[in-house]
GROMACS .gro file of C-alpha atoms in nm:
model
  276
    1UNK     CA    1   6.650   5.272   4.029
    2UNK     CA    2   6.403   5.311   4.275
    3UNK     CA    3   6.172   5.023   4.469
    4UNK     CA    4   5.803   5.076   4.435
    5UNK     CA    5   5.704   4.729   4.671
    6UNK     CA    6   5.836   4.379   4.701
    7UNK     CA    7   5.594   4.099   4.768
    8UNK     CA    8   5.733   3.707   4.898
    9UNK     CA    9   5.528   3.500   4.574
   10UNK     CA   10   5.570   3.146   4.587
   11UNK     CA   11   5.930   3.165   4.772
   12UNK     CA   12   6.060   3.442   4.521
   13UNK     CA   13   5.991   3.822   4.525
   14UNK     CA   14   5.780   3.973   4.274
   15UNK     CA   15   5.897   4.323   4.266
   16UNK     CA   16   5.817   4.696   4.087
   17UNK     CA   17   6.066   4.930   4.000
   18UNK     CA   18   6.085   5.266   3.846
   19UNK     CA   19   6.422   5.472   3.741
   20UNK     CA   20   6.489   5.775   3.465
   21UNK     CA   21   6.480   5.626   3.127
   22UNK     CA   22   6.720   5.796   2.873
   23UNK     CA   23   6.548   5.649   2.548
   24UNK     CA   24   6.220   5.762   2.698
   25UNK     CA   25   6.287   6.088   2.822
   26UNK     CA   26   6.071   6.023   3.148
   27UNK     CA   27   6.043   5.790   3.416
   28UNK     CA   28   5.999   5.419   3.332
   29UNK     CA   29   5.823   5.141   3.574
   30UNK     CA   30   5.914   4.764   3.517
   31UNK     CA   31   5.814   4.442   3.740
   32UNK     CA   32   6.084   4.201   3.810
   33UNK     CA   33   5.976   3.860   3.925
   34UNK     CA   34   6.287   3.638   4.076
   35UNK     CA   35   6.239   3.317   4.175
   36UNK     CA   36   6.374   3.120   4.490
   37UNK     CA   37   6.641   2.954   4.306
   38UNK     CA   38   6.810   3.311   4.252
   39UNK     CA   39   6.906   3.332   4.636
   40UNK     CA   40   7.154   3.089   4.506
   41UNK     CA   41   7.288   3.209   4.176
   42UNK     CA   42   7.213   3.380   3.867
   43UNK     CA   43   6.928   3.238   3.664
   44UNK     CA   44   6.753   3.281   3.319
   45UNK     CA   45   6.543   3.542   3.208
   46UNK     CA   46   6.186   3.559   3.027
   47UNK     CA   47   6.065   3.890   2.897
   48UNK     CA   48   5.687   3.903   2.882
   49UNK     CA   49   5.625   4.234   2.610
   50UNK     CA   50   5.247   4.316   2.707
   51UNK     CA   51   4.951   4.444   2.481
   52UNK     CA   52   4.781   4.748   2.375
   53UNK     CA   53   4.655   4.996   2.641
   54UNK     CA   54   4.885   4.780   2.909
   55UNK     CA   55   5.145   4.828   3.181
   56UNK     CA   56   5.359   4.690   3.368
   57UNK     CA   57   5.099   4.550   3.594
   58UNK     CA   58   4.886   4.376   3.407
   59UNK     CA   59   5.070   4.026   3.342
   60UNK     CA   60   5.226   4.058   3.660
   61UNK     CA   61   4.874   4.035   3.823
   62UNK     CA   62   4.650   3.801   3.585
   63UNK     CA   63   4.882   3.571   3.386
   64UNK     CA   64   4.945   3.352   3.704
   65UNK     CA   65   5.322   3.337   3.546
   66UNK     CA   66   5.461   3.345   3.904
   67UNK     CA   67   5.373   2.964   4.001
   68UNK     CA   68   5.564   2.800   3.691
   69UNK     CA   69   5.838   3.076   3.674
   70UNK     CA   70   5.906   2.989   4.097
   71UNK     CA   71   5.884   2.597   4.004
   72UNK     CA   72   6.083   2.635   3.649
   73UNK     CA   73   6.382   2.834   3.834
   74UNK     CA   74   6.318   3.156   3.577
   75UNK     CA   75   6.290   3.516   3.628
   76UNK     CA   76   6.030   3.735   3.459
   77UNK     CA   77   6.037   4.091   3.358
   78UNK     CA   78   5.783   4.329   3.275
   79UNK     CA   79   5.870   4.636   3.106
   80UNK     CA   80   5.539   4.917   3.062
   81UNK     CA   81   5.444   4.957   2.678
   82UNK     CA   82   5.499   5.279   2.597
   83UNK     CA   83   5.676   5.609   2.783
   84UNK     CA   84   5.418   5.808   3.014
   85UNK     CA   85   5.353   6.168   3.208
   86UNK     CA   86   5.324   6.499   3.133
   87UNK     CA   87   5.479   6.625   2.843
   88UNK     CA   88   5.454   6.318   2.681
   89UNK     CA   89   5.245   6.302   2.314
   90UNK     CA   90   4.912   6.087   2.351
   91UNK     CA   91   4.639   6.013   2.101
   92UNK     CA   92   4.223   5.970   2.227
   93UNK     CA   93   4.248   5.633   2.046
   94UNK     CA   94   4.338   5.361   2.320
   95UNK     CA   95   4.561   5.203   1.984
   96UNK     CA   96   4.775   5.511   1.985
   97UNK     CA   97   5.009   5.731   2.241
   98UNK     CA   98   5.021   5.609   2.572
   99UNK     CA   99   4.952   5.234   2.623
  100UNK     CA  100   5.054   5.171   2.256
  101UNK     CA  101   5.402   5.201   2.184
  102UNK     CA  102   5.442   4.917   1.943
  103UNK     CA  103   5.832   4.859   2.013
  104UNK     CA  104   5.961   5.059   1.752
  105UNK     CA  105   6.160   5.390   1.762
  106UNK     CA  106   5.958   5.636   1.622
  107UNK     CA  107   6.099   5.941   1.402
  108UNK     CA  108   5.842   6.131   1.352
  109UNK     CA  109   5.686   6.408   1.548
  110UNK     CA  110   5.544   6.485   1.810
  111UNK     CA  111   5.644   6.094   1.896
  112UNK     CA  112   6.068   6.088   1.841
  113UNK     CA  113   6.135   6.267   2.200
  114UNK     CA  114   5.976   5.964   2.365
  115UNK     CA  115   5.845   5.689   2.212
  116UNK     CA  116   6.180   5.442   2.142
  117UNK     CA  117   6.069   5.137   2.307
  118UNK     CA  118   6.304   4.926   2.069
  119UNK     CA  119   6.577   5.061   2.245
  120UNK     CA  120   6.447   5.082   2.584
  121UNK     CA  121   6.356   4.737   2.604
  122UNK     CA  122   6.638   4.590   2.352
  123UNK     CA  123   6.907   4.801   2.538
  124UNK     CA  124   6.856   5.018   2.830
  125UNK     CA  125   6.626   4.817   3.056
  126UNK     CA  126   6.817   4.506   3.013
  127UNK     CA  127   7.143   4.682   3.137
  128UNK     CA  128   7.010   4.828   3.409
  129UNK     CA  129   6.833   4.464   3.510
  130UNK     CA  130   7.182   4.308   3.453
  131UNK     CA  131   7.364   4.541   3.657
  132UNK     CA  132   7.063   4.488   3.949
  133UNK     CA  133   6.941   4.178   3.985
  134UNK     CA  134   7.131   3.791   3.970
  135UNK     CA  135   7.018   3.704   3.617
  136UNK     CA  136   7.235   3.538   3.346
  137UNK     CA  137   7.242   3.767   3.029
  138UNK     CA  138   7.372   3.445   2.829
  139UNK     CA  139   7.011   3.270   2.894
  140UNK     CA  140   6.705   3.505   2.782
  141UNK     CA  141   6.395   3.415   2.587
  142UNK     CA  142   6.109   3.651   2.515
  143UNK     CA  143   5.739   3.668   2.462
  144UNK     CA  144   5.448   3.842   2.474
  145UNK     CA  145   5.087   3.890   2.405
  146UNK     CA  146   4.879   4.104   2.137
  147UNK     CA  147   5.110   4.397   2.054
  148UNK     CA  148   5.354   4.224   2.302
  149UNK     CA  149   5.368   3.908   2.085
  150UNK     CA  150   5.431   4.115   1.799
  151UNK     CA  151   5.712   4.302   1.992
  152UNK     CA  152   5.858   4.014   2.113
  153UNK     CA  153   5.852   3.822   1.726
  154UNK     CA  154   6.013   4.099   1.569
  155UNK     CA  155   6.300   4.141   1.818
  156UNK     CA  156   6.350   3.807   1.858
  157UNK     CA  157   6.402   3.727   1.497
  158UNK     CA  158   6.623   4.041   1.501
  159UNK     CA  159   6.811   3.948   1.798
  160UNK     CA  160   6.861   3.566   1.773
  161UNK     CA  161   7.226   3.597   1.914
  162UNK     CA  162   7.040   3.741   2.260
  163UNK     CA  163   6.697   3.564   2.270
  164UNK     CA  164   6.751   3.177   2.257
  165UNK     CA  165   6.395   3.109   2.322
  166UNK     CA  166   6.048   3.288   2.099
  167UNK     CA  167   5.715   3.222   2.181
  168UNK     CA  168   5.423   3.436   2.153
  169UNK     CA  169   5.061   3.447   2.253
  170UNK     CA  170   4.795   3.638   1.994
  171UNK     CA  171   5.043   3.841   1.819
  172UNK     CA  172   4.970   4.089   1.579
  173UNK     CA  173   5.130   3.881   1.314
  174UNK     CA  174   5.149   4.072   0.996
  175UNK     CA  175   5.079   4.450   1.159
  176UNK     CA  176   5.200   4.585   0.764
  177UNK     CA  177   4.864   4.447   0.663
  178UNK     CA  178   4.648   4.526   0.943
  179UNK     CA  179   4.476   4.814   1.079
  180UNK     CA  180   4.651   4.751   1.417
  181UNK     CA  181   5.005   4.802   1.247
  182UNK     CA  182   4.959   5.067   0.907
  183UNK     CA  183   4.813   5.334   1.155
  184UNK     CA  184   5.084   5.302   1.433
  185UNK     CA  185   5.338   5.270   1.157
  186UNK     CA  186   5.267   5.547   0.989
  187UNK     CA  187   5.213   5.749   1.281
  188UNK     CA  188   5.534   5.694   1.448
  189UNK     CA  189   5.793   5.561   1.139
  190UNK     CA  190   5.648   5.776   0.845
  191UNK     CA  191   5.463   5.671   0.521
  192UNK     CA  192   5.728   5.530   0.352
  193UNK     CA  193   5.625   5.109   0.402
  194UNK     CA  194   5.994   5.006   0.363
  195UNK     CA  195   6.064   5.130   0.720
  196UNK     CA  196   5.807   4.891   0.830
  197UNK     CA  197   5.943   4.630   0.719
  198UNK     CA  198   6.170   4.525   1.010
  199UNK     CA  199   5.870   4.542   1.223
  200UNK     CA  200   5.654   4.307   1.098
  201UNK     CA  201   5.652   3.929   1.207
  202UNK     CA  202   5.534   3.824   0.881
  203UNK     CA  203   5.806   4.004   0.668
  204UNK     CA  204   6.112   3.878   0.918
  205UNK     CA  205   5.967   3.524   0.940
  206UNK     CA  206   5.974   3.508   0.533
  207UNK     CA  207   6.313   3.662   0.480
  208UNK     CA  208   6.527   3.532   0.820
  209UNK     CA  209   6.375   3.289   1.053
  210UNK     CA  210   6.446   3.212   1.388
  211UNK     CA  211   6.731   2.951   1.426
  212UNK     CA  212   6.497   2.740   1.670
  213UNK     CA  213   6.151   2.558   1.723
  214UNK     CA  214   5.846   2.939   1.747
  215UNK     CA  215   5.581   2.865   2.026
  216UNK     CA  216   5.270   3.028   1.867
  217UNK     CA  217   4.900   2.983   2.067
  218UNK     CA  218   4.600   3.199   1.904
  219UNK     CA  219   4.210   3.146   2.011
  220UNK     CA  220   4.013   3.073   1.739
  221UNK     CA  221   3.735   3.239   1.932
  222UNK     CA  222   4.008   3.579   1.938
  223UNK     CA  223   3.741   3.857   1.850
  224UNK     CA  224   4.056   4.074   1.698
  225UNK     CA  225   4.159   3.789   1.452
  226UNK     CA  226   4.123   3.955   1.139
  227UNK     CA  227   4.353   4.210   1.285
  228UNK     CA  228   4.604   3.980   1.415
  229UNK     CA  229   4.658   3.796   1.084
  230UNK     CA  230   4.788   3.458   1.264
  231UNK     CA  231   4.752   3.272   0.914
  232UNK     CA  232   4.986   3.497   0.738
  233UNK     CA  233   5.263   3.392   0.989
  234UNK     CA  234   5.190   3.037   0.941
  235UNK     CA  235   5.222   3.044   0.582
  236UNK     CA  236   5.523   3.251   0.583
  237UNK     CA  237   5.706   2.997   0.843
  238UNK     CA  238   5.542   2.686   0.610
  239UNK     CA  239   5.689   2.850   0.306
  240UNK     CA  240   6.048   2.880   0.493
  241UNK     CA  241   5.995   2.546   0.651
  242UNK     CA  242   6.071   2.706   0.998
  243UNK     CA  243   5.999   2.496   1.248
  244UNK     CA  244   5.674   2.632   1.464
  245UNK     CA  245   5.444   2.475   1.712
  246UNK     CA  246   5.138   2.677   1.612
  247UNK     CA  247   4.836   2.610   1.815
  248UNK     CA  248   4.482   2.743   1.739
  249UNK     CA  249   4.294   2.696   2.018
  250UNK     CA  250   3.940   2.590   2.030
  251UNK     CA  251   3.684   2.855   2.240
  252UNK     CA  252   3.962   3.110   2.346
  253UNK     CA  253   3.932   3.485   2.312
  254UNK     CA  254   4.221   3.753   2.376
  255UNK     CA  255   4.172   3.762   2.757
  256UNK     CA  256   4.366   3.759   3.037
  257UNK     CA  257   4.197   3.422   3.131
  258UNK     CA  258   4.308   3.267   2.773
  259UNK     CA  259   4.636   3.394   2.925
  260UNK     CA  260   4.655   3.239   3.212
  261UNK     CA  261   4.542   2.904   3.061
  262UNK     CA  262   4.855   2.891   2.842
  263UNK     CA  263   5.101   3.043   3.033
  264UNK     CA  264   5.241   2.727   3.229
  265UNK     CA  265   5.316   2.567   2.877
  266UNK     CA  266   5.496   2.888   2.720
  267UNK     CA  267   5.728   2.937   3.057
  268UNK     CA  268   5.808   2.534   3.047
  269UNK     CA  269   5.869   2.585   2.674
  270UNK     CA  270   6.142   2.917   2.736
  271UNK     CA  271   6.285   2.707   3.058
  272UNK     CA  272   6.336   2.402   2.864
  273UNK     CA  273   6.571   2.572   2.658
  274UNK     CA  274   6.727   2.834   2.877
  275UNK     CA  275   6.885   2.574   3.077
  276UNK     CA  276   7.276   2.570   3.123
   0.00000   0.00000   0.00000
């Protein structure tokens, strides 16, 4: 692992990191943000998944997480969205390729070699971030935003035993039924639908749940809403009678400054129940 800087942010470090990523094939950069209270001990851990056409850098920067994380006592990490470099397949649509990994493992060519950001961020980043850093494996939640939110639904309700908090922010909800899910999917998984299956929010949330309250905020002003799909998810978690704090917000878009508005109440929410 290699440091790319280290900044003091309200009394913790926010740091950027690169190292050789096996899954990927290529080098990986992820932001780690620890806060004071790790200078005495291990504390919890929220994964922020980030949207199309994303790194690394862009939460890190405009999401303002950094304030609540230092006062909450919670680390934040910031994995990239998709492998990058030379060598690696790309598409010319900004929903494709580079910037749009959609946290699967794809199997089909030219995409297999390098695109399995299921198991980069499910497995390999996490042990190298345990192994680096004083954060508590037993307390991690997860969320995200746009084609983060749907990342961090679908491996959340896969993973229960390792996430014990699930929020997300504009998710692309039901991606099976959306044009920002049927052409990734079949790009990357194949044609066959029934492989898509365990990537879609909508599908999990019907046939498993998530044993705990969902954080959900959308902006009913969101100009990608018919491609999101939020009211698909909300039926399917009203039909399970999951419990789900689903807020649509009055006026908000799908920007960075909708973001930041929410992002105190989503890091209180994962702290609240990341506690020992």
């Amino acid at each position: 692992m290699k440091t790319v800087s280290e900044n003091e942010s309200f009394g913790g470090v926010q740091g950027v990191y690169s190292h050789a990523s096996e899954a990927c094939g290529c080098e990986m950069t992820f932001a780690v943000y620890l806060p004071p209270q790790a200078q005495q001990g291990k504390v919890p851990v929220l994964w922020y998944l980030s949207g199309l056409t994303c790194t690394h850098e862009n939460a890190m920067v405009k999401a303002g997480a950094q304030a609540w994380a230092s006062r909450e006592g919670i680390a934040l990490i910031f994995p990239d969205t998709s492998p990058r470099g030379e060598g690696i397949a790309n598409d010319a649509a900004y929903d494709l390729g580079q910037g749009a990994g959609f946290y699967v493992d794809a199997t089909e060519a030219p995409w297999a070699p390098h695109f399995n950001m299921w198991q980069y961020v499910v497995h390999e980043l996490p042990a190298l971030i345990f192994d680096n850093f004083p954060l508590d494996p037993a307390r991690q939640g997860i969320t995200g935003h746009s084609m983060g939110g749907h990342g961090a639904l679908t491996i959340g309700m896969t993973h229960p035993e390792i996430y014990r908090s699930l929020s997300a922010i504009s998710p692309i909800a039901n991606p099976g039924a959306s044009d920002w899910g049927r052409k990734q999917f079949t790009a990357y998984l194949g044609a066959d639908e029934a492989k898509w299956q365990a990537h879609d929010a909508t599908v999990l949330m019907r046939e498993r749940g998530y044993p705990g309250t969902v954080m959900i905020d959308q902006g009913a002003k969101d100009q990608f809403l018919d491609l999101l799909r939020p009211e698909a998810l909300a039926e399917a978690a009203a039909a399970r009678r999951q419990p789900l704090n689903f807020r649509l917000i009055a006026g908000a878009d799908h920007s960075y400054f909708y973001v930041a508005g929410v992002m105190e109440e989503h890091i209180r929410f994962h702290a609240s129940r990341l506690r020992p």
